[in-house]
Short mmCIF file of C-alpha atoms in Angstrom, two decimals:
data_model
loop_
_atom_site.label_atom_id
_atom_site.label_comp_id
_atom_site.label_asym_id
_atom_site.label_seq_id
_atom_site.Cartn_x
_atom_site.Cartn_y
_atom_site.Cartn_z
CA UNK A 1 0.00 0.00 0.00
CA UNK A 2 2.84 2.41 0.85
CA UNK A 3 4.57 1.64 -2.45
CA UNK A 4 1.41 2.40 -4.42
CA UNK A 5 0.88 5.53 -2.34
CA UNK A 6 4.38 6.66 -3.28
CA UNK A 7 3.55 6.20 -6.97
CA UNK A 8 0.26 8.06 -6.55
CA UNK A 9 2.10 10.94 -4.89
CA UNK A 10 4.42 11.20 -7.90
CA UNK A 11 1.46 11.20 -10.29
CA UNK A 12 -0.28 13.97 -8.38
CA UNK A 13 2.87 16.10 -8.07
CA UNK A 14 3.56 15.78 -11.80
CA UNK A 15 -0.14 16.08 -12.73
CA UNK A 16 0.06 12.86 -14.74
CA UNK A 17 -2.24 9.84 -15.04
CA UNK A 18 -1.34 6.15 -15.13
CA UNK A 19 -3.19 2.89 -15.59
CA UNK A 20 -3.20 0.09 -13.02
CA UNK A 21 -0.87 -1.77 -15.37
CA UNK A 22 1.56 1.14 -15.34
CA UNK A 23 1.50 1.14 -11.54
CA UNK A 24 2.19 -2.60 -11.45
CA UNK A 25 5.21 -2.34 -13.75
CA UNK A 26 6.67 0.38 -11.53
CA UNK A 27 7.56 -2.37 -9.06
CA UNK A 28 6.32 -5.80 -10.22
CA UNK A 29 8.24 -7.71 -7.55
CA UNK A 30 6.23 -6.06 -4.77
CA UNK A 31 2.96 -5.28 -6.51
CA UNK A 32 2.12 -8.54 -8.28
CA UNK A 33 -1.62 -9.15 -7.75
CA UNK A 34 -1.87 -6.38 -5.15
CA UNK A 35 -2.42 -3.11 -7.03
CA UNK A 36 -6.21 -3.11 -7.00
CA UNK A 37 -6.47 -3.95 -3.30
CA UNK A 38 -3.86 -1.32 -2.44
CA UNK A 39 -5.79 1.33 -4.37
CA UNK A 40 -9.01 0.36 -2.58
CA UNK A 41 -7.27 0.55 0.81
CA UNK A 42 -5.85 3.99 0.00
CA UNK A 43 -9.27 5.31 -1.04
CA UNK A 44 -10.88 3.99 2.13
CA UNK A 45 -8.11 5.32 4.38
CA UNK A 46 -8.13 8.83 2.90
CA UNK A 47 -11.88 8.83 2.12
CA UNK A 48 -11.25 9.80 -1.49
CA UNK A 49 -12.38 8.57 -4.90
CA UNK A 50 -10.33 6.37 -7.23
CA UNK A 51 -10.21 9.10 -9.88
CA UNK A 52 -8.58 11.53 -7.42
CA UNK A 53 -5.54 9.23 -7.30
CA UNK A 54 -4.92 9.77 -11.05
CA UNK A 55 -5.01 6.01 -11.67
CA UNK A 56 -7.31 5.28 -14.61
CA UNK A 57 -8.60 2.34 -16.64
CA UNK A 58 -6.44 0.73 -19.34
CA UNK A 59 -6.80 2.72 -22.55
CA UNK A 60 -7.12 0.61 -25.69
CA UNK A 61 -6.78 1.75 -29.28
CA UNK A 62 -9.36 -0.84 -30.30
CA UNK A 63 -12.81 0.70 -29.94
CA UNK A 64 -14.68 -2.54 -29.29
CA UNK A 65 -12.57 -3.27 -26.21
CA UNK A 66 -13.85 -0.12 -24.53
CA UNK A 67 -17.29 0.69 -23.16
CA UNK A 68 -19.17 2.16 -26.11
CA UNK A 69 -21.72 4.93 -26.22
CA UNK A 70 -23.81 6.58 -28.88
CA UNK A 71 -24.94 10.02 -27.83
CA UNK A 72 -27.35 10.73 -30.64
CA UNK A 73 -27.18 14.53 -30.89
CA UNK A 74 -25.19 15.16 -27.72
CA UNK A 75 -21.91 17.08 -27.99
CA UNK A 76 -19.37 17.51 -25.23
CA UNK A 77 -15.99 19.20 -24.80
CA UNK A 78 -12.77 17.37 -23.96
CA UNK A 79 -9.50 19.29 -23.61
CA UNK A 80 -11.45 22.25 -24.99
CA UNK A 81 -12.28 20.40 -28.23
CA UNK A 82 -15.92 19.94 -29.19
CA UNK A 83 -16.96 16.34 -29.87
CA UNK A 84 -20.23 15.99 -31.76
CA UNK A 85 -21.88 12.60 -31.66
CA UNK A 86 -24.35 12.97 -34.50
CA UNK A 87 -24.56 9.91 -36.77
CA UNK A 88 -21.54 8.24 -35.19
CA UNK A 89 -21.29 4.49 -34.84
CA UNK A 90 -20.27 4.82 -31.20
CA UNK A 91 -17.48 6.43 -29.22
CA UNK A 92 -15.34 5.20 -26.33
CA UNK A 93 -16.38 6.61 -22.98
CA UNK A 94 -13.90 9.36 -21.98
CA UNK A 95 -11.35 8.03 -19.49
CA UNK A 96 -10.66 11.35 -17.75
CA UNK A 97 -14.19 12.42 -16.86
CA UNK A 98 -12.92 15.57 -15.14
CA UNK A 99 -11.69 16.82 -18.53
CA UNK A 100 -15.19 16.58 -20.04
CA UNK A 101 -17.27 19.73 -19.89
CA UNK A 102 -20.25 21.47 -21.46
CA UNK A 103 -22.34 18.36 -22.06
CA UNK A 104 -25.59 19.19 -23.82
CA UNK A 105 -28.21 17.14 -25.65
CA UNK A 106 -31.66 17.25 -27.14
CA UNK A 107 -32.30 13.68 -25.97
CA UNK A 108 -35.38 12.72 -23.97
CA UNK A 109 -33.81 9.81 -22.07
CA UNK A 110 -30.77 7.57 -21.67
CA UNK A 111 -31.00 3.92 -22.71
CA UNK A 112 -28.52 1.80 -20.77
CA UNK A 113 -27.80 -1.56 -22.42
CA UNK A 114 -26.17 -4.42 -20.52
CA UNK A 115 -24.00 -5.78 -23.30
CA UNK A 116 -22.58 -5.16 -26.72
CA UNK A 117 -22.27 -8.87 -27.53
CA UNK A 118 -24.59 -10.66 -29.90
CA UNK A 119 -24.70 -7.55 -32.14
CA UNK A 120 -27.53 -6.26 -29.94
CA UNK A 121 -26.04 -2.82 -29.27
CA UNK A 122 -24.80 -2.49 -32.85
CA UNK A 123 -28.24 -3.41 -34.15
CA UNK A 124 -29.76 -0.44 -32.32
CA UNK A 125 -27.02 1.80 -33.72
CA UNK A 126 -27.51 0.51 -37.28
CA UNK A 127 -31.27 1.02 -36.97
CA UNK A 128 -30.52 4.67 -36.06
CA UNK A 129 -32.49 4.14 -32.89
CA UNK A 130 -31.04 7.24 -31.21
CA UNK A 131 -32.04 9.58 -34.01
CA UNK A 132 -35.53 8.13 -34.33
CA UNK A 133 -36.23 8.21 -30.61
CA UNK A 134 -34.11 11.12 -29.34
CA UNK A 135 -32.08 9.16 -26.80
CA UNK A 136 -28.54 8.57 -25.61
CA UNK A 137 -27.42 4.95 -25.95
CA UNK A 138 -24.79 3.65 -23.55
CA UNK A 139 -23.30 0.25 -22.74
CA UNK A 140 -20.68 -0.86 -20.24
CA UNK A 141 -20.27 -4.22 -22.03
CA UNK A 142 -21.21 -6.26 -18.98
CA UNK A 143 -20.03 -5.19 -15.55
CA UNK A 144 -19.21 -1.48 -16.01
CA UNK A 145 -15.85 0.04 -15.23
CA UNK A 146 -15.38 3.26 -13.26
CA UNK A 147 -15.23 5.45 -16.37
CA UNK A 148 -18.61 4.21 -17.63
CA UNK A 149 -20.30 4.64 -14.26
CA UNK A 150 -18.75 8.06 -13.75
CA UNK A 151 -19.79 9.27 -17.20
CA UNK A 152 -23.35 8.03 -16.73
CA UNK A 153 -23.49 9.90 -13.41
CA UNK A 154 -22.26 13.07 -15.15
CA UNK A 155 -24.91 12.69 -17.85
CA UNK A 156 -27.72 12.34 -15.32
CA UNK A 157 -26.44 15.16 -13.11
CA UNK A 158 -26.07 17.64 -15.97
CA UNK A 159 -28.83 16.63 -18.38
CA UNK A 160 -31.42 15.51 -15.79
CA UNK A 161 -32.66 12.71 -18.04
CA UNK A 162 -34.35 9.47 -16.95
CA UNK A 163 -32.30 6.30 -17.38
CA UNK A 164 -33.96 3.13 -18.68
CA UNK A 165 -31.95 -0.08 -18.48
CA UNK A 166 -32.13 -3.12 -20.77
CA UNK A 167 -30.64 -6.09 -18.93
CA UNK A 168 -30.95 -9.85 -19.23
CA UNK A 169 -33.72 -11.24 -17.05
CA UNK A 170 -31.32 -13.30 -14.99
CA UNK A 171 -29.35 -12.88 -11.73
CA UNK A 172 -26.30 -11.46 -13.48
CA UNK A 173 -28.34 -8.88 -15.36
CA UNK A 174 -29.79 -7.64 -12.08
CA UNK A 175 -26.36 -7.69 -10.41
CA UNK A 176 -24.95 -5.47 -13.18
CA UNK A 177 -27.93 -3.15 -12.88
CA UNK A 178 -27.37 -2.95 -9.11
CA UNK A 179 -23.77 -1.84 -9.68
CA UNK A 180 -25.02 1.14 -11.70
CA UNK A 181 -27.63 2.10 -9.12
CA UNK A 182 -26.03 1.25 -5.77
CA UNK A 183 -22.32 0.89 -6.58
CA UNK A 184 -20.06 -2.15 -6.41
CA UNK A 185 -19.38 -3.98 -3.16
CA UNK A 186 -15.60 -3.72 -3.64
CA UNK A 187 -15.75 0.06 -4.22
CA UNK A 188 -18.47 1.00 -1.76
CA UNK A 189 -16.43 4.06 -0.74
CA UNK A 190 -17.02 5.56 -4.22
CA UNK A 191 -20.78 4.91 -4.32
CA UNK A 192 -21.67 8.50 -3.48
CA UNK A 193 -19.99 9.85 -6.62
CA UNK A 194 -20.57 6.90 -8.97
CA UNK A 195 -24.03 5.52 -8.15
CA UNK A 196 -27.06 6.60 -10.22
CA UNK A 197 -30.06 6.29 -7.87
CA UNK A 198 -32.76 6.91 -10.49
CA UNK A 199 -32.59 3.98 -12.92
CA UNK A 200 -35.67 2.20 -14.26
CA UNK A 201 -35.38 -1.46 -15.22
CA UNK A 202 -37.10 -1.52 -18.61
CA UNK A 203 -36.62 -5.24 -19.18
CA UNK A 204 -36.38 -7.95 -19.93
CA UNK A 205 -38.88 -9.45 -17.50
CA UNK A 206 -40.53 -12.85 -17.45
CA UNK A 207 -43.90 -11.13 -17.97
CA UNK A 208 -42.65 -9.95 -21.39
CA UNK A 209 -43.13 -13.49 -22.70
CA UNK A 210 -46.89 -13.06 -22.54
CA UNK A 211 -47.04 -9.35 -23.42
CA UNK A 212 -44.78 -9.58 -26.49
CA UNK A 213 -45.49 -13.17 -27.58
CA UNK A 214 -41.98 -14.44 -26.90
CA UNK A 215 -41.84 -18.21 -27.53
CA UNK A 216 -41.66 -20.38 -24.43
CA UNK A 217 -38.59 -22.05 -25.93
CA UNK A 218 -36.65 -18.82 -25.25
CA UNK A 219 -36.89 -19.42 -21.51
CA UNK A 220 -33.66 -20.99 -20.31
CA UNK A 221 -33.25 -23.01 -17.09
CA UNK A 222 -31.21 -21.45 -14.31
CA UNK A 223 -27.82 -23.06 -13.80
CA UNK A 224 -26.46 -23.85 -10.35
CA UNK A 225 -24.22 -20.81 -10.70
CA UNK A 226 -27.26 -18.67 -11.53
CA UNK A 227 -29.08 -19.97 -8.46
CA UNK A 228 -26.17 -19.12 -6.15
CA UNK A 229 -25.99 -15.60 -7.58
CA UNK A 230 -29.77 -15.21 -7.21
CA UNK A 231 -29.66 -16.30 -3.56
CA UNK A 232 -26.89 -13.79 -2.90
CA UNK A 233 -28.94 -10.99 -4.48
CA UNK A 234 -32.09 -11.85 -2.56
CA UNK A 235 -30.12 -11.76 0.70
CA UNK A 236 -29.18 -8.10 0.18
CA UNK A 237 -31.48 -6.18 2.49
CA UNK A 238 -30.88 -2.86 0.71
CA UNK A 239 -32.13 -4.34 -2.55
CA UNK A 240 -35.38 -5.48 -0.96
CA UNK A 241 -36.02 -2.15 0.76
CA UNK A 242 -34.76 0.33 -1.86
CA UNK A 243 -35.75 -1.59 -5.02
CA UNK A 244 -38.60 -3.92 -4.01
CA UNK A 245 -39.73 -4.28 -7.63
CA UNK A 246 -36.32 -5.55 -8.65
CA UNK A 247 -36.24 -7.90 -5.67
CA UNK A 248 -39.67 -9.27 -6.62
CA UNK A 249 -38.61 -9.88 -10.24
CA UNK A 250 -35.59 -11.78 -8.98
CA UNK A 251 -37.65 -13.87 -6.58
CA UNK A 252 -40.00 -14.71 -9.47
CA UNK A 253 -37.01 -15.83 -11.53
CA UNK A 254 -35.90 -18.08 -8.67
CA UNK A 255 -39.38 -19.48 -8.13
CA UNK A 256 -39.83 -20.42 -11.79
CA UNK A 257 -36.13 -21.42 -12.13
CA UNK A 258 -35.90 -19.85 -15.61
CA UNK A 259 -34.20 -16.83 -17.16
CA UNK A 260 -34.74 -14.68 -20.24
CA UNK A 261 -32.06 -12.98 -22.33
CA UNK A 262 -32.46 -9.68 -24.19
CA UNK A 263 -32.01 -11.38 -27.56
CA UNK A 264 -35.18 -13.40 -26.95
CA UNK A 265 -37.25 -10.28 -27.70
CA UNK A 266 -36.13 -10.54 -31.33
CA UNK A 267 -37.31 -14.15 -31.62
CA UNK A 268 -40.56 -13.10 -33.27
CA UNK A 269 -39.02 -10.35 -35.38
CA UNK A 270 -35.57 -8.73 -35.67
CA UNK A 271 -37.19 -5.29 -35.66
CA UNK A 272 -39.45 -5.91 -32.65
CA UNK A 273 -36.95 -4.62 -30.12
CA UNK A 274 -36.15 -1.31 -31.82
CA UNK A 275 -39.51 -0.66 -33.45
CA UNK A 276 -41.92 -1.64 -30.70
CA UNK A 277 -40.61 -3.17 -27.48
CA UNK A 278 -38.56 -0.28 -26.05
CA UNK A 279 -41.00 2.53 -26.81
CA UNK A 280 -43.98 0.43 -25.77
CA UNK A 281 -42.41 -0.27 -22.39
CA UNK A 282 -41.47 3.38 -21.82
CA UNK A 283 -44.79 4.85 -22.89
CA UNK A 284 -46.80 2.19 -21.04
CA UNK A 285 -44.56 2.54 -17.97
CA UNK A 286 -43.82 -1.17 -18.15
CA UNK A 287 -40.61 -0.73 -16.21
CA UNK A 288 -39.68 -1.44 -12.58
#
């Protein structure tokens, strides 16, 4: 911890940023497998956020390895340069959120998508969903990193838009959604600046099978791993008291021992998700 703290001090004094990998290679003999825990301990001890240490996520030059967003008509400034997101096929979430300013948008809401796999996210982009429905489209590609959560928090704080989430109807989908709303268990000290309290779970829910004529064959049995994750979620008292609707949906999943993935909505038609499902759920307040 002291070795990492020494590196952090150098970063702050020089006003530089480094990735966790950079920190590790500063002293691999001491820091092997210990960087993340040391950073967490430092944040807890000094009651500060991870970003204030100037240690950031690994930056990749390959776009698909980063959380991807599509801001529709939302521009923002980074290093004083205006970035316009009109008709783009997606942008990486900015790593240094503090360097982003003047965010503005004509969007009506933010659509948070669990994953980019299975061409689901790209399908919405290709269908020009943002332009047709005036929304900001964002994905953390599974469990979100700090940059994604921080940027979503900035968007909600500055644009005051509702956030609707599309997650798999399984224990892991709800766990990912809980990270956005309540924060992660390992970084609880950062929850106040990263958590987004007002998120609506748009779907998918088991009740969607009946409402949108999803074939019964799309229901998948819960694995033993799913069941253990579900039990862990249901044991979280804060989830039951602060998000009772989410807790009920999870208990229903456990009771029926089945799960439903986002892609199942497209079983009847490839265009059902973009053309009908999302807007129908928002307008009919079919979210939790």
